[in-house]
Coordinates of C-alpha atoms in Angstrom, one line a residue:
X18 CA -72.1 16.5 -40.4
X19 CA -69.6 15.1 -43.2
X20 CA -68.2 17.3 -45.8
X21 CA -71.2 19.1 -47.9
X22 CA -71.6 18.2 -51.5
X23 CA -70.8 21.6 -52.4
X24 CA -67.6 21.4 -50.8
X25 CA -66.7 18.1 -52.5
X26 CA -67.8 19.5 -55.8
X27 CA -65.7 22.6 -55.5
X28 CA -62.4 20.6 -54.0
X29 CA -62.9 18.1 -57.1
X30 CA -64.0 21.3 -59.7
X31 CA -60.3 23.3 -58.5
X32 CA -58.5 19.5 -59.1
X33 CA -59.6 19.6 -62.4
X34 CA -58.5 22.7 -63.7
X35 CA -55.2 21.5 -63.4
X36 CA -55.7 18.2 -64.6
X37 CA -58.5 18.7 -67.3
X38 CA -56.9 15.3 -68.5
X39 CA -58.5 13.2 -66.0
X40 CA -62.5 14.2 -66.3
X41 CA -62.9 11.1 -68.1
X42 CA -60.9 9.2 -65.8
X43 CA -63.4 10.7 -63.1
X44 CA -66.7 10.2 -64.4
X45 CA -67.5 7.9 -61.8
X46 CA -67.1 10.4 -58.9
X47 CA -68.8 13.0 -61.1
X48 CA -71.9 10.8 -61.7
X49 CA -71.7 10.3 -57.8
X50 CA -71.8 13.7 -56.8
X51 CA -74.8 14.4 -59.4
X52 CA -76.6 11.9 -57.3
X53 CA -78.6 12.0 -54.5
X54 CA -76.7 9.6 -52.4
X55 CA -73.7 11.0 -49.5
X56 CA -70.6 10.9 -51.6
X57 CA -68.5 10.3 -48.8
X58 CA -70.5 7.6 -47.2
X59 CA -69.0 4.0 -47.0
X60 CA -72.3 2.7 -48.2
X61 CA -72.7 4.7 -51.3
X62 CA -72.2 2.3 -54.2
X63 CA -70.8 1.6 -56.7
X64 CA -68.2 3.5 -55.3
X65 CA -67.6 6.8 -52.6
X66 CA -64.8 9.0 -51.8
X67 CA -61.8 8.4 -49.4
X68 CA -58.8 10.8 -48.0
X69 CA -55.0 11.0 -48.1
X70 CA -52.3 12.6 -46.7
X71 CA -49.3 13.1 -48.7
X72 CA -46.7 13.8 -45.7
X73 CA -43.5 15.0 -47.6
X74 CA -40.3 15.9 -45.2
X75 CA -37.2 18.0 -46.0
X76 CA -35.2 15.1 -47.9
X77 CA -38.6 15.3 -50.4
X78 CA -39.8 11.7 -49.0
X79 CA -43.3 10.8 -48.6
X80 CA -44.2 9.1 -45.2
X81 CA -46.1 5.1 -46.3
X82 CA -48.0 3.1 -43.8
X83 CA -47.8 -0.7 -44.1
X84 CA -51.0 -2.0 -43.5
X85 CA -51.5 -5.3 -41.8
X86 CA -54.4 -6.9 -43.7
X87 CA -52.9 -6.2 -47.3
X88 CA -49.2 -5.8 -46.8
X89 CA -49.8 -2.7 -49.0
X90 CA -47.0 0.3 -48.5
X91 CA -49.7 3.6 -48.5
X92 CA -50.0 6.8 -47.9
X93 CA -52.0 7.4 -44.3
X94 CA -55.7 7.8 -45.6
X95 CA -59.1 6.1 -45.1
X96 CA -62.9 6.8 -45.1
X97 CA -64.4 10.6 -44.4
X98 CA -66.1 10.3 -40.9
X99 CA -69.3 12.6 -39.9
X100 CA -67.3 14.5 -37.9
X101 CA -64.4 16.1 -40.8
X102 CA -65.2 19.7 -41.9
X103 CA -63.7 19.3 -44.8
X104 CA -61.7 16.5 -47.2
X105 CA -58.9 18.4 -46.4
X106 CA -59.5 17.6 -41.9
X107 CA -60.1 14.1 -43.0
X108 CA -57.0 13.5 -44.5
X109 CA -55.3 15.6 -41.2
X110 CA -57.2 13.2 -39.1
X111 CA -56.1 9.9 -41.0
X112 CA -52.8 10.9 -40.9
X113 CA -52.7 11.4 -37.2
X114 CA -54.5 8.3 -36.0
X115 CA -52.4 6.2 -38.0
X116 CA -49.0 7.4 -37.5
X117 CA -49.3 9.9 -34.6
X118 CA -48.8 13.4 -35.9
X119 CA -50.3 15.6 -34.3
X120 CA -52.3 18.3 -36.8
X121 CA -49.3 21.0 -35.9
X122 CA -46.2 18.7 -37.3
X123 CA -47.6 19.8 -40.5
X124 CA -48.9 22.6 -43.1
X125 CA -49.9 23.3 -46.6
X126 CA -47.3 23.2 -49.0
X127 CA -46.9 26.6 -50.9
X128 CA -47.6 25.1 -54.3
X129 CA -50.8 23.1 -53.7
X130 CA -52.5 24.7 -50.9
X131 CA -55.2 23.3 -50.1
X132 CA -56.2 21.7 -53.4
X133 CA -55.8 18.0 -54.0
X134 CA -52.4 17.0 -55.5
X135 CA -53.8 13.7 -56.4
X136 CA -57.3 12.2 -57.1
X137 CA -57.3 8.3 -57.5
X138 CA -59.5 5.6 -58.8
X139 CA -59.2 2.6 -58.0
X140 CA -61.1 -1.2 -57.5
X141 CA -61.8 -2.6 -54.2
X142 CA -62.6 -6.2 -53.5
X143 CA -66.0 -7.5 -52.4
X144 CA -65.4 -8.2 -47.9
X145 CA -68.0 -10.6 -46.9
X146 CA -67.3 -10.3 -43.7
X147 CA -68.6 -6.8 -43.6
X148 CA -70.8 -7.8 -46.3
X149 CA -69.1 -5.0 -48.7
X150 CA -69.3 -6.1 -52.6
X151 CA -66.7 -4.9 -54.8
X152 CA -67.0 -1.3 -55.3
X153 CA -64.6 1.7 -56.0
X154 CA -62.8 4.5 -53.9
X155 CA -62.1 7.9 -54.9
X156 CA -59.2 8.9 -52.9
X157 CA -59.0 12.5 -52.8
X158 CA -55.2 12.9 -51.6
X159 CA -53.3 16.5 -50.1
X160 CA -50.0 17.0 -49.7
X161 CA -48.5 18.3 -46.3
X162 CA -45.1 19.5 -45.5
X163 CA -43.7 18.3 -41.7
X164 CA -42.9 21.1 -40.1
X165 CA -40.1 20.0 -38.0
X166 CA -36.5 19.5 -39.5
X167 CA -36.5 16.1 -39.1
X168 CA -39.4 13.6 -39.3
X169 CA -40.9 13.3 -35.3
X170 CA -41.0 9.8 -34.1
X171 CA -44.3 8.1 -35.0
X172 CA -47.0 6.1 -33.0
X173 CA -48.2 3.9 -35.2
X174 CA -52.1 2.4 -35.2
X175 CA -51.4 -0.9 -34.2
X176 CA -54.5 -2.7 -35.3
X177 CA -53.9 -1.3 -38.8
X178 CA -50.1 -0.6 -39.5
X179 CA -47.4 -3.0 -40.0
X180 CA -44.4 -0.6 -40.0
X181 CA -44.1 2.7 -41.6
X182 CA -41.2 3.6 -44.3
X183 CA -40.0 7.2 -45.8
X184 CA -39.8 6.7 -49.8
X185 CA -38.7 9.5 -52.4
X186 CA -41.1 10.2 -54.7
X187 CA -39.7 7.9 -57.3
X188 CA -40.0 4.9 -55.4
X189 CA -43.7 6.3 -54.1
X190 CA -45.9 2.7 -55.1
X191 CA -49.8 5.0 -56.7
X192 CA -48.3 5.7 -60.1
X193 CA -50.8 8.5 -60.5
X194 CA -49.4 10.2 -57.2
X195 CA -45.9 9.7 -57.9
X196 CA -46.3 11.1 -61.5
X197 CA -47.6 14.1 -59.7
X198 CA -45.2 14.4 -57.1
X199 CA -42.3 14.0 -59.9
X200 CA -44.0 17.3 -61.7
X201 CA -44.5 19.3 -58.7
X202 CA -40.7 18.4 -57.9
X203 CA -39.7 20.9 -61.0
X204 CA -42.2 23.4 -59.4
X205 CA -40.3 23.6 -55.7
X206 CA -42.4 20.7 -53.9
X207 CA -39.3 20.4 -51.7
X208 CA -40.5 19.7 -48.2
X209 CA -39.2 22.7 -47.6
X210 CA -42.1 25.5 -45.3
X211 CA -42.9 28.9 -46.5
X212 CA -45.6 31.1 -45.7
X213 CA -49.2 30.3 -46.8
X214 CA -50.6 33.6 -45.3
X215 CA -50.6 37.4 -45.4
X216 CA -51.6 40.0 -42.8
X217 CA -50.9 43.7 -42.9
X218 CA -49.9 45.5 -39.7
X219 CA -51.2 48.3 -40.5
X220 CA -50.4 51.5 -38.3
X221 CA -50.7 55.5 -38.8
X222 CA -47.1 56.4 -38.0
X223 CA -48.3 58.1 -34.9
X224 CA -48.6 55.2 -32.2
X225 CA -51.7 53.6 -33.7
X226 CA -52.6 50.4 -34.7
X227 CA -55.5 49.1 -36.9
X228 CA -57.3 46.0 -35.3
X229 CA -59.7 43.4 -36.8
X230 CA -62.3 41.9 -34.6
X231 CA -63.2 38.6 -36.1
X232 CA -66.9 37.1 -36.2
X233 CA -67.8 34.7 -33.6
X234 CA -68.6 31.7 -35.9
X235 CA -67.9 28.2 -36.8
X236 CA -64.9 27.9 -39.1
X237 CA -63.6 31.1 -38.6
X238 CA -59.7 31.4 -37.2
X239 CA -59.5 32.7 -33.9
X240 CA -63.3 34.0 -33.3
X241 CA -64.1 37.1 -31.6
X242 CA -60.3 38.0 -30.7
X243 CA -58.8 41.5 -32.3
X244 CA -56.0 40.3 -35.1
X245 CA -54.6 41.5 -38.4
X246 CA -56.1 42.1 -41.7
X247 CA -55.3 39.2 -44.1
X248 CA -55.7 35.5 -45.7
X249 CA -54.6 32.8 -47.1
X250 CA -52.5 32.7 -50.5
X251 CA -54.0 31.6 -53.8
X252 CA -53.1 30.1 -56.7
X253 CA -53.9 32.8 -58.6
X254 CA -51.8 35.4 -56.2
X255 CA -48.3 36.5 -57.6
X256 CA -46.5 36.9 -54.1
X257 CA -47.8 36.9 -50.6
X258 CA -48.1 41.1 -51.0
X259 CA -50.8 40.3 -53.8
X260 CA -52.3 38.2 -51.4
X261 CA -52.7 40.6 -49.3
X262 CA -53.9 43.6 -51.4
X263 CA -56.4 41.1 -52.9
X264 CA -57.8 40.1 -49.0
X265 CA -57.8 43.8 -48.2
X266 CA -59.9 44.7 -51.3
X267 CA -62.5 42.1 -50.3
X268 CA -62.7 42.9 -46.8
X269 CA -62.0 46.6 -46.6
X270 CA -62.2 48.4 -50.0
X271 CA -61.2 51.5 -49.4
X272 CA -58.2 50.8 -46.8
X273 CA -55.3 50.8 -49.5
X274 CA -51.8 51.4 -47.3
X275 CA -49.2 53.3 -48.9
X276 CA -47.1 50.6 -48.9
X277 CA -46.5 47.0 -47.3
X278 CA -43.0 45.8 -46.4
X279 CA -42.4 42.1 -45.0
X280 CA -41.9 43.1 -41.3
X281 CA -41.7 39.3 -39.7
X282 CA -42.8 35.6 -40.1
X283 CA -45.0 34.6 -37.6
X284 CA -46.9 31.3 -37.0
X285 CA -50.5 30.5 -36.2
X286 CA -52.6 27.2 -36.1
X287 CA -55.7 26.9 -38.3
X288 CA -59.1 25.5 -37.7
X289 CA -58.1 22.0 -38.3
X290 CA -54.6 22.4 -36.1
X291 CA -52.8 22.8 -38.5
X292 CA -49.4 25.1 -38.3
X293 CA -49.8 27.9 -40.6
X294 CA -46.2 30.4 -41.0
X295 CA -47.3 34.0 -41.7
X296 CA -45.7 36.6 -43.3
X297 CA -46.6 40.1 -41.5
X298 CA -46.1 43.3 -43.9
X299 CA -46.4 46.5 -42.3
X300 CA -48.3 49.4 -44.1
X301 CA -49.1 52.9 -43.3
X302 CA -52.6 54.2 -43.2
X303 CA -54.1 57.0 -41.1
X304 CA -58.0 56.7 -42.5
X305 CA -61.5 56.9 -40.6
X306 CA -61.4 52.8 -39.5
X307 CA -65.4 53.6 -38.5
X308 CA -66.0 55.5 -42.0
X309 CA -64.8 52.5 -44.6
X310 CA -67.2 49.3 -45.8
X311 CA -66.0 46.3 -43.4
X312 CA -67.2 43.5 -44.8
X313 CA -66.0 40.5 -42.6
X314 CA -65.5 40.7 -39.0
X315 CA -67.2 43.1 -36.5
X316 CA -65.3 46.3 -36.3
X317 CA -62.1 47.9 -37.1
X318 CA -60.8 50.1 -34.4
X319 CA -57.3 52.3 -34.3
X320 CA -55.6 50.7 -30.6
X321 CA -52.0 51.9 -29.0
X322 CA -49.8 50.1 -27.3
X323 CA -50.8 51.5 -24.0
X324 CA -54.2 49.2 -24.2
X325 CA -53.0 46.0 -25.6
X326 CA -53.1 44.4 -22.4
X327 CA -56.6 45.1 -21.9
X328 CA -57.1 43.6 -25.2
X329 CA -58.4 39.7 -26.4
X330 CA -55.6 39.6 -28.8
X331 CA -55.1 36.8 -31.4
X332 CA -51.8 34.9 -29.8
X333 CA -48.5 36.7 -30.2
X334 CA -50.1 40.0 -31.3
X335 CA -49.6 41.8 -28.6
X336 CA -45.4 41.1 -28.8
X337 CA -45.6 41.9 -32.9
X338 CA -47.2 45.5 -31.9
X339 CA -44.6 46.0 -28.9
X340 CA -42.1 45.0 -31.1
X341 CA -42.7 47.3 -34.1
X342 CA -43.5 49.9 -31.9
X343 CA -40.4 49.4 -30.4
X344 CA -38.6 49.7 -33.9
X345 CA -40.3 52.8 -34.9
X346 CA -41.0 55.1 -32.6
X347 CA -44.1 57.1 -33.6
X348 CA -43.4 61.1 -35.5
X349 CA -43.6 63.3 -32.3
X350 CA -43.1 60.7 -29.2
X351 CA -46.0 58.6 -27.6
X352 CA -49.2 60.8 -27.0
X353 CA -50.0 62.4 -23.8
X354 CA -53.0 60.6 -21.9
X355 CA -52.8 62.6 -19.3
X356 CA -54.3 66.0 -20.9
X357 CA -56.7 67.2 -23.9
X358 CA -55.8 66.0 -26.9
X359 CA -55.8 69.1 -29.1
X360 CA -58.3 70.3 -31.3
X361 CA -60.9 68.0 -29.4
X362 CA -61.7 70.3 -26.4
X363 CA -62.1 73.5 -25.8
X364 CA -59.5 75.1 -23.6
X365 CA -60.4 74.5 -19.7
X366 CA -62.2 71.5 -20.7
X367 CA -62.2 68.7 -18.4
X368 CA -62.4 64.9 -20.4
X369 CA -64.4 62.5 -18.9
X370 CA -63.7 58.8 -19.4
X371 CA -66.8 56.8 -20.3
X372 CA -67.5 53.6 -19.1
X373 CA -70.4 50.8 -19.7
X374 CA -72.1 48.5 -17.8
X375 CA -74.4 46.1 -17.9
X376 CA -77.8 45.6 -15.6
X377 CA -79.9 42.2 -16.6
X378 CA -82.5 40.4 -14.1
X379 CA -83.2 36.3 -14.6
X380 CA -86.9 35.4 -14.0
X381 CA -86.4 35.7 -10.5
X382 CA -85.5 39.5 -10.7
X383 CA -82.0 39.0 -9.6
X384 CA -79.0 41.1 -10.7
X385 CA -76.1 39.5 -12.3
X386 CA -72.6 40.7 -10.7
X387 CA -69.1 39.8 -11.1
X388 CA -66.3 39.4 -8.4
X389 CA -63.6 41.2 -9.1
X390 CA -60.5 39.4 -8.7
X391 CA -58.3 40.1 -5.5
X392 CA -55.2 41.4 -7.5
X393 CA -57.5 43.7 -9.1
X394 CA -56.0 47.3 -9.6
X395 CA -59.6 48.5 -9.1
X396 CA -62.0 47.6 -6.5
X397 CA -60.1 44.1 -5.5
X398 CA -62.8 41.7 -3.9
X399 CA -65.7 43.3 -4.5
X400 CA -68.9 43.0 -6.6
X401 CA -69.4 45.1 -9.8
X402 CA -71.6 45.1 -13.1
X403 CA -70.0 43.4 -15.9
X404 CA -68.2 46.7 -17.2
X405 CA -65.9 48.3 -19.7
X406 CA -64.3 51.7 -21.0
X407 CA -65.2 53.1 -24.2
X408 CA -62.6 53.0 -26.8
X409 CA -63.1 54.9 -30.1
X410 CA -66.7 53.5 -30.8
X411 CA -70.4 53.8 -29.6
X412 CA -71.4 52.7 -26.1
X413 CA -73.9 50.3 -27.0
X414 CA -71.0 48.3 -29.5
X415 CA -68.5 49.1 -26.2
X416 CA -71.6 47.0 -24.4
X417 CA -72.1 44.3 -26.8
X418 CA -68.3 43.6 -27.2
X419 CA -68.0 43.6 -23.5
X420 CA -70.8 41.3 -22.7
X421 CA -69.0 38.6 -25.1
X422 CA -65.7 39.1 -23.9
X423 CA -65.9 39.0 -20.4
X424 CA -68.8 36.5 -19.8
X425 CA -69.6 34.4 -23.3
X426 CA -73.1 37.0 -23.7
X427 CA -74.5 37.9 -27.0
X428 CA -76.8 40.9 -26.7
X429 CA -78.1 42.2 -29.8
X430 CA -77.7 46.4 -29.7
X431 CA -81.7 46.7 -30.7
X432 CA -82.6 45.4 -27.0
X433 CA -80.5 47.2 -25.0
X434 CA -82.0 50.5 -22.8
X435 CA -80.2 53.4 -20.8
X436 CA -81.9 52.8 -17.2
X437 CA -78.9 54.9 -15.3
X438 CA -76.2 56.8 -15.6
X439 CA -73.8 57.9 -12.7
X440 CA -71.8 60.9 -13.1
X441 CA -68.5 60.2 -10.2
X442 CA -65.1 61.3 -9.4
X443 CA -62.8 59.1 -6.9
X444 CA -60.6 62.2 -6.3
X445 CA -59.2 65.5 -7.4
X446 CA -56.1 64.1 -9.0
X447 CA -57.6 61.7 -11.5
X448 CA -60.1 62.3 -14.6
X449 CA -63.4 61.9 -13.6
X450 CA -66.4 59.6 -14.9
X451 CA -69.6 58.8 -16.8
X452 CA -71.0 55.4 -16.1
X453 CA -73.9 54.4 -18.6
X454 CA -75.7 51.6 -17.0
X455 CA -77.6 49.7 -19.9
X456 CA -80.5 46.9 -19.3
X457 CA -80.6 44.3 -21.7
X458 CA -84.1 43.4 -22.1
X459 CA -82.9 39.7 -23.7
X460 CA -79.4 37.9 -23.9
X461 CA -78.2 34.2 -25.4
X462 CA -76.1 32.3 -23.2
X463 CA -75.2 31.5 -19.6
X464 CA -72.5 33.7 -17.6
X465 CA -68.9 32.2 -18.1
X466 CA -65.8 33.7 -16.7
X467 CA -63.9 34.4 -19.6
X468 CA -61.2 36.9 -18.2
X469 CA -59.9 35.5 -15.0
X470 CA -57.9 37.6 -14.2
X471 CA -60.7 40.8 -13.7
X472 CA -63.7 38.7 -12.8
X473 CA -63.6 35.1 -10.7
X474 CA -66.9 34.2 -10.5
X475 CA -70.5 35.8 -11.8
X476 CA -73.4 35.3 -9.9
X477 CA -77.1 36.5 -9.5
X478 CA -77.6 38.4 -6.9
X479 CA -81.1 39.4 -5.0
X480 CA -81.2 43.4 -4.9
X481 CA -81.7 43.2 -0.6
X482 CA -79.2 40.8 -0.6
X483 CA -76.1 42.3 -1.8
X484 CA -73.1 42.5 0.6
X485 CA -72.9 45.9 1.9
X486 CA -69.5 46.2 2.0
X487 CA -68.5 44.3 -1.2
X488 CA -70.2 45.9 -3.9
X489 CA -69.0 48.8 -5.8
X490 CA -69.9 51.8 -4.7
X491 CA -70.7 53.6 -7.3
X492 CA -72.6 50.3 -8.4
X493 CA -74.8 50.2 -5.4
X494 CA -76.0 53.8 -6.2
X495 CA -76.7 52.9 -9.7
X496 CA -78.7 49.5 -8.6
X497 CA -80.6 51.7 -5.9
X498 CA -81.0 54.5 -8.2
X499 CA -83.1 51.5 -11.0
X500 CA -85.1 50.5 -8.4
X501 CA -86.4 53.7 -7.6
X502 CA -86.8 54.7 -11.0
X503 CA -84.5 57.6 -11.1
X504 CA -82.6 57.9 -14.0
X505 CA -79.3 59.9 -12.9
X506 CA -77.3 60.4 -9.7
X507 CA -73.5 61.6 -9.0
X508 CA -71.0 60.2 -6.3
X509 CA -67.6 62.1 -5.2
X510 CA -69.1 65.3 -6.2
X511 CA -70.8 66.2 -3.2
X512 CA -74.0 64.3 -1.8
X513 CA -77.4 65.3 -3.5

């Protein structure tokens, strides 16, 4: 699908409040969008919208494309195709078909963001031989900044580019877009990155870390990975810490840190490739992560250093922790894993560690198992339920996340059922266990192996046909125990 009308609209309603001056100028794309017709369709007549890219480098020169039919010097651009998101990924896309950048030699420029530095009118002549009469483009134009020091070679689009020249903005040929890029020049448009993006590291001063699952969705950065709190910078935003207090408040009122003090610069790629630098404050907070109003993403949950690595981290997360960590050592020393943790058991109390699995059947009543991989720490080579340990938060969410992560399952909580639990201990020296064996009575998706290095295949397995020797043991009493409808046994404790 192209770019929705409402998208357009918005884009052309945020250009305008900084040029109120041109409304007139752009009745003709207004009348267009208040019509019925695809706005960024070649065929809409008497005239449809087109995208630029504004490529500025550190010696504040735009990049211009020679084109071979007109001899023209222009900025990359062209028409929106049904595949761009947004204006915005059509102007990317221009841009790198016609001088070959790739998305990540670029980023938003701190003073325009994502909003339109330039939006031109102009007349195009009638082309018989595509049997186009003379109509009008709107070019909607967006300035990048290269990211690189110095301009990368290009690979130019040889059926449509001539040569390609670097020219400061007062030599830049659209008067309109060189007026603009004048103005801006007096604002910092200097070619020059700085962040775009806030996210708060947020920890309790005791080891802890508070993590963001993100929604598995089109659009969204990074789906279904833990990451940081935070956004994007707006035009209304002060600094980048304002930025971030404002995304906090709109996705976690309630979590207010302390304070929030520039810890690093770190660099991520957005959903149309481009590179996005980040600026990572840390704050203190020690709340209830399960107790305040989340209103994007899946869950918030308090992590420690100790678990990162069993963790689907957004890239270079798991370094940024370490490295805080590192930096400041948490009041007291790292926390004991080995005993109680006080005030949460009474004395003599043996914790348990709780662990979920997972027990569907396809139409042919067979049981989906994973092989665990032969570097495994635990039960190398052999066949087990898709499985995971309980963190702070409810079994059935433990499930659900698990199911994703591991094998690309989405299980909805309301159709899961306890069928089994198995109560086990592998020795006397180490804690012992509380399997919850869930059936889910409905999934979406097919089994993927997601986590190589735990699980290297999935398959479905007849009950009377499992390996003997190759399953789990603990998971063979469970699958025996489902059959025959009991609802608990124990292993390691002594038979019963």
């Amino acid at each position: 699908m192209p770019p929705s009308r409402s998208h357009i609209r918005a884009t052309i309603k945020a250009y305008l409040r900084r040029h109120a001056e041109e409304r007139e100028a752009l009745e003709g794309l207004l009348a267009v969008l208040d019509g019925t017709t695809e706005p960024s369709n070649r065929a809409t007549l008497p005239g449809h919208i087109t995208c630029s890219a504004v490529v500025v480098d550190r010696d504040r020169r735009v990049l211009h494309i020679r084109h071979r039919g007109t001899g023209l010097l222009l900025a990359p651009g062209g028409h929106v195709e049904a595949g761009d998101r947004t204006l915005l990924s059509a102007a990317v896309r221009e841009v790198c078909e016609e001088a070959g950048l790739r998305p990540g030699d670029l980023c938003l420029t701190p003073q325009l963001l994502g909003e339109p530095i330039d939006v031109d009118r102009h007349d195009i002549d009638a082309d018989p031989a595509k049997g186009e009469p003379a109509h009008q483009h709107f070019d909607v134009r967006f300035a990048f900044y290269l990211t690189a020091e110095q301009p990368p070679a290009l690979a130019l689009q040889d059926e449509e580019a001539a040569g390609a020249q670097w020219l400061r903005y007062a030599d830049v040929r659209s008067p309109t877009l060189r007026a603009k890029l004048l103005d801006a020049e007096a604002d910092g448009l200097d070619g020059r990155p700085e962040p775009v993006n806030a996210s708060a590291l947020i920890h309790d001063g005791a080891g802890r870390y508070l993590l963001h699952l993100r929604d598995d969705r089109e659009a969204i950065w990074e789906p279904w990975v833990l990451a940081l709190l935070g956004g994007g910078r707006t035009r209304d935003d002060s600094c980048l810490e304002a930025t971030l207090r404002r995304e906090l408040a709109e996705e976690v009122p309630g979590l207010e840190p302390t304070e929030l003090v520039a810890f690093a610069v770190e660099e991520a790629t957005s959903v149309d490739g481009l590179a996005v630098p980040i600026s990572v404050h840390a704050g203190r907070w020690s709340g209830d992560a399960e107790a305040v109003e989340l209103r994007e993403g899946v869950l918030l949950k308090w992590c420690t250093v100790d678990m990162l690595d069993r963790l689907r981290l957004s890239p270079g997360l798991g370094e940024l922790i370490r490295r805080h960590a590192a930096e400041h050592p948490a009041a007291g020393g790292p926390p004991d894993d080995t005993g109680p943790l006080p005030r949460e058991a009474p004395e003599g109390t043996e914790l348990h560690i709780v662990g979920v699995h997972l027990h569907i059947q396809d139409e042919h009543d067979r049981i989906l198992l994973g092989l665990r991989h032969p570097d495994s720490a635990f039960a190398p080579d052999t066949w087990h339920f898709l499985a995971g340990h309980c963190e702070r938060e409810a079994a059935i969410d433990c499930l659900v996340r698990e199911a994703k992560e591991e094998a690309g399952l989405t299980i909805a909580p309301e159709d899961v059922d306890l069928v089994h639990t198995v109560h086990h201990v592998d020795s006397p020296a180490v804690r012992p266990r509380i399997a919850l064996v869930f059936q889910a009575r409905s999934w979406a998706g097919d089994p993927e192996v997601l986590e190589p290095d735990r699980c290297v295949e999935w398959r479905w397995w007849k009950p009377q046909d499992l390996p003997a020797a190759q399953v789990v043991p603990y998971t063979r009493r469970a699958i025996d125990g489902i059959l025959a409808g009991r609802p608990y046994s124990e292993q390691g404790w002594g038979e019963r």
